[in-house]
PDB file of C-alpha atoms in Angstrom:
ATOM      1  CA  UNK A   1       8.966   9.906 -27.392  1.00 88.00           C
ATOM      2  CA  UNK A   2       8.707   9.824 -23.593  1.00 84.00           C
ATOM      3  CA  UNK A   3      12.452  10.288 -23.104  1.00 89.00           C
ATOM      4  CA  UNK A   4      13.077  13.098 -25.552  1.00 93.00           C
ATOM      5  CA  UNK A   5      14.828  16.086 -23.945  1.00 92.00           C
ATOM      6  CA  UNK A   6      11.708  18.220 -24.366  1.00 92.00           C
ATOM      7  CA  UNK A   7       9.349  15.747 -22.645  1.00 94.00           C
ATOM      8  CA  UNK A   8      11.544  13.913 -20.107  1.00 93.00           C
ATOM      9  CA  UNK A   9      10.686  16.295 -17.239  1.00 94.00           C
ATOM     10  CA  UNK A  10       6.931  15.874 -17.765  1.00 94.00           C
ATOM     11  CA  UNK A  11       7.358  12.116 -18.048  1.00 94.00           C
ATOM     12  CA  UNK A  12       9.383  12.048 -14.817  1.00 96.00           C
ATOM     13  CA  UNK A  13       6.780  14.019 -12.870  1.00 96.00           C
ATOM     14  CA  UNK A  14       3.967  11.864 -14.247  1.00 96.00           C
ATOM     15  CA  UNK A  15       5.785   8.751 -13.073  1.00 97.00           C
ATOM     16  CA  UNK A  16       6.405  10.281  -9.632  1.00 98.00           C
ATOM     17  CA  UNK A  17       2.712  11.120  -9.262  1.00 98.00           C
ATOM     18  CA  UNK A  18       1.665   7.596 -10.251  1.00 98.00           C
ATOM     19  CA  UNK A  19       4.101   6.047  -7.747  1.00 98.00           C
ATOM     20  CA  UNK A  20       2.851   8.358  -4.982  1.00 98.00           C
ATOM     21  CA  UNK A  21      -0.801   7.542  -5.694  1.00 98.00           C
ATOM     22  CA  UNK A  22      -0.193   3.799  -5.631  1.00 98.00           C
ATOM     23  CA  UNK A  23       2.058   4.050  -2.568  1.00 98.00           C
ATOM     24  CA  UNK A  24      -0.502   6.026  -0.593  1.00 98.00           C
ATOM     25  CA  UNK A  25      -3.258   3.649  -1.711  1.00 98.00           C
ATOM     26  CA  UNK A  26      -1.205   0.692  -0.517  1.00 97.00           C
ATOM     27  CA  UNK A  27      -0.550   2.248   2.887  1.00 97.00           C
ATOM     28  CA  UNK A  28      -4.258   3.089   3.212  1.00 97.00           C
ATOM     29  CA  UNK A  29      -5.222  -0.479   2.327  1.00 96.00           C
ATOM     30  CA  UNK A  30      -2.828  -1.885   4.953  1.00 95.00           C
ATOM     31  CA  UNK A  31      -4.246   0.541   7.522  1.00 96.00           C
ATOM     32  CA  UNK A  32      -7.832  -0.518   6.760  1.00 95.00           C
ATOM     33  CA  UNK A  33      -6.923  -4.222   6.842  1.00 94.00           C
ATOM     34  CA  UNK A  34      -5.445  -3.770  10.317  1.00 93.00           C
ATOM     35  CA  UNK A  35      -8.399  -1.647  11.458  1.00 93.00           C
ATOM     36  CA  UNK A  36     -11.008  -4.215  10.417  1.00 93.00           C
ATOM     37  CA  UNK A  37      -8.871  -7.295  11.260  1.00 91.00           C
ATOM     38  CA  UNK A  38      -8.746  -8.587   7.695  1.00 90.00           C
ATOM     39  CA  UNK A  39      -5.126  -9.737   7.890  1.00 82.00           C
ATOM     40  CA  UNK A  40      -4.368 -13.407   8.457  1.00 77.00           C
ATOM     41  CA  UNK A  41      -2.750 -14.388  11.732  1.00 58.00           C
ATOM     42  CA  UNK A  42       0.537 -15.139   9.948  1.00 59.00           C
ATOM     43  CA  UNK A  43       0.603 -11.714   8.265  1.00 52.00           C
ATOM     44  CA  UNK A  44      -0.134  -9.775  11.436  1.00 51.00           C
ATOM     45  CA  UNK A  45       2.937  -8.213  13.024  1.00 55.00           C
ATOM     46  CA  UNK A  46       1.677  -8.518  16.599  1.00 55.00           C
ATOM     47  CA  UNK A  47       0.776 -12.218  16.496  1.00 52.00           C
ATOM     48  CA  UNK A  48       2.728 -14.066  19.173  1.00 53.00           C
ATOM     49  CA  UNK A  49       0.830 -17.321  19.633  1.00 54.00           C
ATOM     50  CA  UNK A  50      -0.091 -20.232  17.408  1.00 59.00           C
ATOM     51  CA  UNK A  51      -3.652 -20.336  18.727  1.00 64.00           C
ATOM     52  CA  UNK A  52      -6.243 -18.385  16.787  1.00 67.00           C
ATOM     53  CA  UNK A  53      -8.984 -17.044  19.029  1.00 69.00           C
ATOM     54  CA  UNK A  54     -12.326 -16.188  17.475  1.00 75.00           C
ATOM     55  CA  UNK A  55     -15.319 -14.639  19.209  1.00 77.00           C
ATOM     56  CA  UNK A  56     -18.881 -14.667  17.989  1.00 70.00           C
TER      57      UNK A  56
END
């Protein structure tokens, strides 16, 4: 039913909207993880040393 000629355009736009919502949510989550330093040292793009420095 989702790929019938009468409904394929609506189905396509619904899929595009879902992909955009999840894509933007993912980018926002990555931004917040970087902002609050929640990423592991290995996952961080700017990690250059093997020593992990923590401050209290």
